[in-house]
Amino acid sequence: MDLEALYDAVIQGNAGAVEQGVRAALEAGVPADKILSEALIPAMAEVGRLFEAQEYYVPEMLISASAMQAGVNVLRPLLVESGAKPTGKVVLGTVKGDLHDIGKNLVGMMMEGAGFQVIDLGVDVNADKFIEAIRDGAQLIGMSAMLTTTMPNMKTIIDGIEAAGLRDRVKVIVGGAPLNQAYAEQIGADGYAPNASAAARLAQELLVR
Ligand code: B1M
């Protein structure tokens, strides 16, 4: 299956075809990051466009998300292979009120690939859970938000970390489609990354330097 057919299979929400297509592309020598960036991720952007155009509704979005996840699961071992000793402890979560986790999961894989120990707190994560993770030794917190309505919860979480007297013990980075560098600065984060690879590079800059 070529990348175009793979793109279509994600949009159609055909998890079996996506899984097979990813395996076939890998066997044909297509690099994992190319499969991700030229087929799977653009397909989800198109699903978002279809949702905005009211051609897709939540169930279709969910089915496409599962199909994408089936492809990502095949790519996972290739994205995380590193073998290096962990260079730091990173804790990730999608913020309170937000259930989108595909982007956050990719960030986790790229961070693992960059040699970090990654603890994933999942979705709908509040300040208390991040605070507990910092007390357990997290050196960097990575927060993801995909909704304009949940972005402000990142600031609430940073304020909570500050109020717990832990802000100087941890680096905080943020990401997700509605965010940008200016917003990260406005809420007092240490950095913003536009995609999963950039997030891993940023974590390295903040922790390993
Ligand atoms: Co939702 N959704 N969704 N959705 N969904 C969006 C985000 C939306 C843009 C669609 C649209 O209208 N075009 C829109 C948000 C509008 C807004 O706020 N401005 C939207 C909406 C409205 C909603 C609901 C409110 C719909 C409803 O119920 N009426 C609802 C909210 C539920 C909730 O969270 N409380 C909802 C639900 C869902 C599903 C559950 C059905 C499903 C999510 C399933 C899942 O994640 N397991 C879903 C999906 C799939 C999407 C779209 C189509 C795809 C998101 C995705 O996975 N993209 C999305 C449209 C779009 O994004 N164009 C949409 C692929 C992924 C690889 O990209 O997540 O951007 P992304 O991650 C990137 C970067 O952003 C970055 O790196 C990643 C990889 O390179 N990144 C980070 C992400 N986190 C990072 C953290 C970092 C650094 C970088 O550092 C820590």
Coordinates of C-alpha atoms and ligand atoms in Angstrom, one line a residue:
M1 CA 0.0 0.0 0.0
D2 CA 1.4 3.4 -0.9
L3 CA 1.3 6.5 1.4
E4 CA -1.7 7.9 -0.4
A5 CA -3.8 4.7 0.3
L6 CA -2.6 4.8 3.9
Y7 CA -3.8 8.4 4.2
D8 CA -7.2 7.4 2.8
A9 CA -7.4 4.4 5.1
V10 CA -7.0 6.7 8.2
I11 CA -9.7 9.0 6.9
Q12 CA -12.0 6.1 6.3
G13 CA -11.2 4.7 9.8
N14 CA -10.1 1.4 8.5
A15 CA -7.7 0.2 11.3
G16 CA -6.9 -3.1 9.7
A17 CA -5.9 -1.5 6.4
V18 CA -3.8 1.1 8.3
E19 CA -2.0 -1.5 10.2
Q20 CA -1.3 -3.6 7.1
G21 CA -0.4 -0.5 5.1
V22 CA 2.1 0.7 7.7
R23 CA 3.7 -2.8 7.7
A24 CA 3.9 -2.9 3.9
A25 CA 5.4 0.6 3.7
L26 CA 8.1 -0.4 6.3
E27 CA 8.8 -3.5 4.3
A28 CA 9.2 -1.4 1.2
G29 CA 11.8 0.6 3.0
V30 CA 9.8 3.8 3.8
P31 CA 11.2 5.3 7.0
A32 CA 8.9 5.3 10.0
D33 CA 9.0 9.1 10.4
K34 CA 8.0 9.6 6.8
I35 CA 5.0 7.3 7.2
L36 CA 4.0 9.4 10.2
S37 CA 4.6 12.8 8.8
E38 CA 3.4 12.2 5.2
A39 CA 0.5 9.9 5.7
L40 CA -0.9 9.5 9.3
I41 CA -0.6 13.0 10.6
P42 CA -1.9 14.8 7.5
A43 CA -4.8 12.3 7.4
M44 CA -5.8 13.4 10.9
A45 CA -5.6 17.0 9.9
E46 CA -8.0 16.2 7.1
V47 CA -10.3 14.5 9.5
G48 CA -10.3 17.7 11.5
R49 CA -11.2 19.7 8.4
L50 CA -14.1 17.2 7.6
F51 CA -15.3 17.7 11.2
E52 CA -15.3 21.5 10.9
A53 CA -17.2 21.1 7.6
Q54 CA -19.7 19.0 9.4
E55 CA -19.1 16.1 7.0
Y56 CA -17.6 14.1 10.0
Y57 CA -19.0 13.9 13.5
V58 CA -17.4 12.7 16.8
P59 CA -17.9 9.0 16.1
E60 CA -16.1 9.3 12.7
M61 CA -13.3 11.3 14.4
L62 CA -13.0 8.6 17.0
I63 CA -12.9 5.8 14.4
S64 CA -10.2 7.6 12.5
A65 CA -8.2 8.2 15.7
S66 CA -8.3 4.4 16.4
A67 CA -7.1 3.7 12.9
M68 CA -4.3 6.1 13.3
Q69 CA -3.4 4.6 16.7
A70 CA -3.3 1.1 15.0
G71 CA -0.6 2.5 12.6
V72 CA 1.3 4.3 15.4
N73 CA 1.4 1.0 17.4
V74 CA 3.3 -0.6 14.5
L75 CA 5.7 2.3 14.3
R76 CA 6.2 2.6 18.0
P77 CA 9.3 0.2 18.4
L78 CA 11.0 2.0 15.6
L79 CA 10.3 5.5 17.0
V80 CA 11.5 4.6 20.5
E81 CA 14.5 2.5 19.8
S82 CA 17.4 4.1 21.6
G83 CA 19.2 1.7 24.0
A84 CA 20.8 4.7 25.8
K85 CA 20.8 5.0 29.6
P86 CA 17.9 7.4 30.6
T87 CA 19.0 11.0 30.5
G88 CA 16.2 12.3 32.6
K89 CA 12.7 11.7 34.0
V90 CA 9.9 13.2 32.0
V91 CA 6.2 13.2 33.0
L92 CA 3.6 13.8 30.3
G93 CA -0.2 14.4 30.4
T94 CA -3.1 15.9 28.5
V95 CA -4.5 18.6 30.7
K96 CA -7.7 18.6 32.6
G97 CA -10.9 18.5 30.5
D98 CA -9.1 17.3 27.4
L99 CA -9.2 13.7 26.0
H100 CA -7.0 14.1 22.9
D101 CA -4.0 11.9 23.4
I102 CA -2.5 10.9 20.0
G103 CA -0.1 13.9 19.8
K104 CA 0.9 13.4 23.5
N105 CA 1.5 9.7 22.9
L106 CA 3.8 10.6 19.9
V107 CA 5.7 13.1 22.1
G108 CA 6.2 10.3 24.6
M109 CA 7.6 8.0 21.9
M110 CA 10.0 10.6 20.6
M111 CA 11.1 11.4 24.2
E112 CA 11.8 7.7 24.8
G113 CA 13.7 7.6 21.6
A114 CA 15.8 10.5 22.8
G115 CA 16.7 8.5 25.9
F116 CA 14.4 9.8 28.5
Q117 CA 12.4 7.8 31.1
V118 CA 8.8 8.7 30.3
I119 CA 5.9 8.5 32.7
D120 CA 2.5 9.1 31.0
L121 CA -0.2 10.3 33.3
G122 CA -2.8 10.0 30.5
V123 CA -5.6 12.4 29.7
D124 CA -7.7 14.8 31.8
V125 CA -4.8 15.4 34.2
N126 CA -5.1 18.0 37.0
A127 CA -2.5 20.0 38.9
D128 CA -2.4 17.5 41.8
K129 CA -1.3 14.6 39.6
F130 CA 1.5 16.7 38.1
I131 CA 2.6 17.9 41.6
E132 CA 2.7 14.4 42.9
A133 CA 4.9 13.4 39.9
I134 CA 7.3 16.3 40.6
R135 CA 7.6 15.1 44.2
D136 CA 8.3 11.6 42.8
G137 CA 11.3 13.1 40.9
A138 CA 10.0 14.3 37.6
Q139 CA 12.6 16.7 36.1
L140 CA 10.4 17.9 33.2
I141 CA 6.6 18.1 32.8
G142 CA 5.1 18.0 29.3
M143 CA 1.6 19.2 29.0
S144 CA -0.6 18.8 25.9
A145 CA -3.9 20.6 25.1
M146 CA -5.9 20.4 21.8
L147 CA -8.9 22.6 22.7
T148 CA -9.0 26.3 23.1
T149 CA -11.2 25.7 26.1
T150 CA -8.6 23.5 27.9
M151 CA -5.5 25.6 27.1
P152 CA -6.0 27.8 30.2
N153 CA -5.8 24.8 32.4
M154 CA -2.1 24.7 31.6
K155 CA -1.7 28.0 33.5
T156 CA -3.8 26.6 36.4
I157 CA -1.4 23.7 36.6
I158 CA 1.7 25.9 36.4
D159 CA 0.2 28.1 39.1
G160 CA -0.5 25.0 41.2
I161 CA 3.1 23.8 40.9
E162 CA 4.2 27.3 41.9
A163 CA 1.9 27.4 44.9
A164 CA 3.3 24.0 46.0
G165 CA 6.7 25.6 46.0
L166 CA 8.0 23.2 43.3
R167 CA 8.3 25.4 40.3
D168 CA 12.2 25.7 40.5
R169 CA 12.5 21.9 40.7
V170 CA 11.0 21.2 37.3
K171 CA 11.1 22.4 33.7
V172 CA 7.7 22.8 32.0
I173 CA 7.0 22.5 28.3
V174 CA 3.7 22.7 26.5
G175 CA 2.3 21.8 23.1
G176 CA -0.8 21.0 21.1
A177 CA -2.4 22.5 18.0
P178 CA -3.9 25.7 19.4
L179 CA -0.7 26.7 21.2
N180 CA 2.3 28.8 20.2
Q181 CA 5.5 30.2 21.7
A182 CA 3.8 33.4 22.8
Y183 CA 1.2 31.6 24.8
A184 CA 3.8 29.4 26.4
E185 CA 5.7 32.5 27.6
Q186 CA 2.4 34.1 28.8
I187 CA 1.6 31.2 31.1
G188 CA 5.1 30.9 32.4
A189 CA 6.2 27.7 30.7
D190 CA 9.9 27.1 30.0
G191 CA 9.2 26.2 26.4
Y192 CA 6.8 25.3 23.6
A193 CA 7.3 22.7 20.9
P194 CA 5.2 22.5 17.7
N195 CA 5.6 18.8 17.2
A196 CA 6.8 15.6 18.8
S197 CA 10.4 15.7 17.5
A198 CA 10.8 19.3 18.5
A199 CA 9.5 18.4 22.0
A200 CA 12.2 15.8 22.4
R201 CA 14.9 18.3 21.2
L202 CA 13.5 20.9 23.6
A203 CA 13.6 18.5 26.5
Q204 CA 17.2 17.7 25.7
E205 CA 18.1 21.4 25.5
L206 CA 16.4 22.1 28.9
L207 CA 17.7 19.0 30.8
V208 CA 20.9 17.7 29.2
R209 CA 22.7 21.0 28.5
Ligands
B1M1 CO1 -11.3 16.6 18.7 N1 -11.1 18.5 18.2 N2 -12.8 17.0 19.9 N3 -11.5 14.7 19.0 N4 -10.1 16.4 17.3 C1 -10.0 18.8 17.4 C2 -8.8 19.2 18.3 C3 -10.5 20.1 16.6 C4 -9.4 21.1 16.1 C5 -11.4 19.6 15.4 C6 -11.9 20.7 14.5 O1 -12.9 21.3 14.9 N5 -11.2 21.0 13.4 C7 -11.5 20.7 17.6 C8 -10.9 21.7 18.6 C9 -11.4 23.1 18.3 C10 -10.8 24.1 19.2 O2 -10.8 24.0 20.4 N6 -10.4 25.2 18.6 C11 -12.0 19.4 18.4 C12 -13.2 19.3 19.1 C13 -14.1 20.5 19.0 C14 -13.6 18.2 19.9 C15 -14.8 18.0 20.7 C16 -15.2 19.2 21.6 C17 -15.9 17.6 19.8 C18 -17.3 17.4 20.5 O3 -17.5 16.6 21.4 N7 -18.2 18.2 20.0 C19 -14.4 16.8 21.6 C20 -13.7 17.2 22.9 C21 -13.4 16.0 23.8 C22 -12.5 16.4 25.0 O4 -11.3 16.4 24.8 N8 -13.0 16.8 26.1 C23 -13.4 16.1 20.7 C24 -13.2 14.7 20.7 C25 -12.3 14.1 19.9 C26 -12.2 12.6 19.8 C27 -12.3 11.9 21.2 C28 -13.3 12.0 18.9 C29 -10.8 12.4 19.0 C30 -9.6 12.2 20.0 C31 -9.2 10.8 20.1 C32 -7.8 10.7 20.8 O5 -7.0 11.6 20.9 N9 -7.6 9.5 21.4 C33 -10.7 13.7 18.3 C34 -9.8 14.0 17.3 C35 -9.1 12.7 16.7 C36 -9.5 15.3 16.8 C37 -8.7 15.7 15.5 C38 -9.5 15.3 14.3 C39 -7.3 15.1 15.4 C40 -6.4 15.3 16.6 C41 -5.1 14.4 16.4 O6 -5.0 13.4 17.0 N10 -4.2 14.9 15.5 C42 -8.5 17.3 15.8 C43 -8.4 18.1 14.5 C44 -7.0 18.5 14.2 O7 -6.1 18.4 15.0 N11 -6.8 19.1 13.0 C45 -9.6 17.5 16.7 C46 -3.0 14.1 15.1 C47 -1.9 14.4 16.2 C48 -0.6 13.7 15.8 O8 -1.6 15.8 16.1 O9 -2.6 16.2 18.4 O10 -1.9 18.1 17.0 P1 -1.7 16.7 17.4 O11 -0.3 16.6 18.1 C49 0.9 17.1 17.4 C50 1.2 18.6 17.9 O12 0.1 19.3 18.2 C51 2.2 18.4 18.9 O13 2.9 17.2 18.5 C52 2.0 16.3 18.0 C53 2.7 15.4 17.0 O14 3.6 16.1 16.2 N12 1.9 18.2 20.3 C54 2.8 18.5 21.3 C55 0.8 17.8 20.9 N13 0.9 17.7 22.2 C56 2.2 18.2 22.5 C57 2.9 18.4 23.7 C58 4.2 18.9 23.6 C59 4.8 19.3 22.4 C60 4.1 19.1 21.2 O15 4.9 19.1 24.7 C61 4.6 18.5 25.9

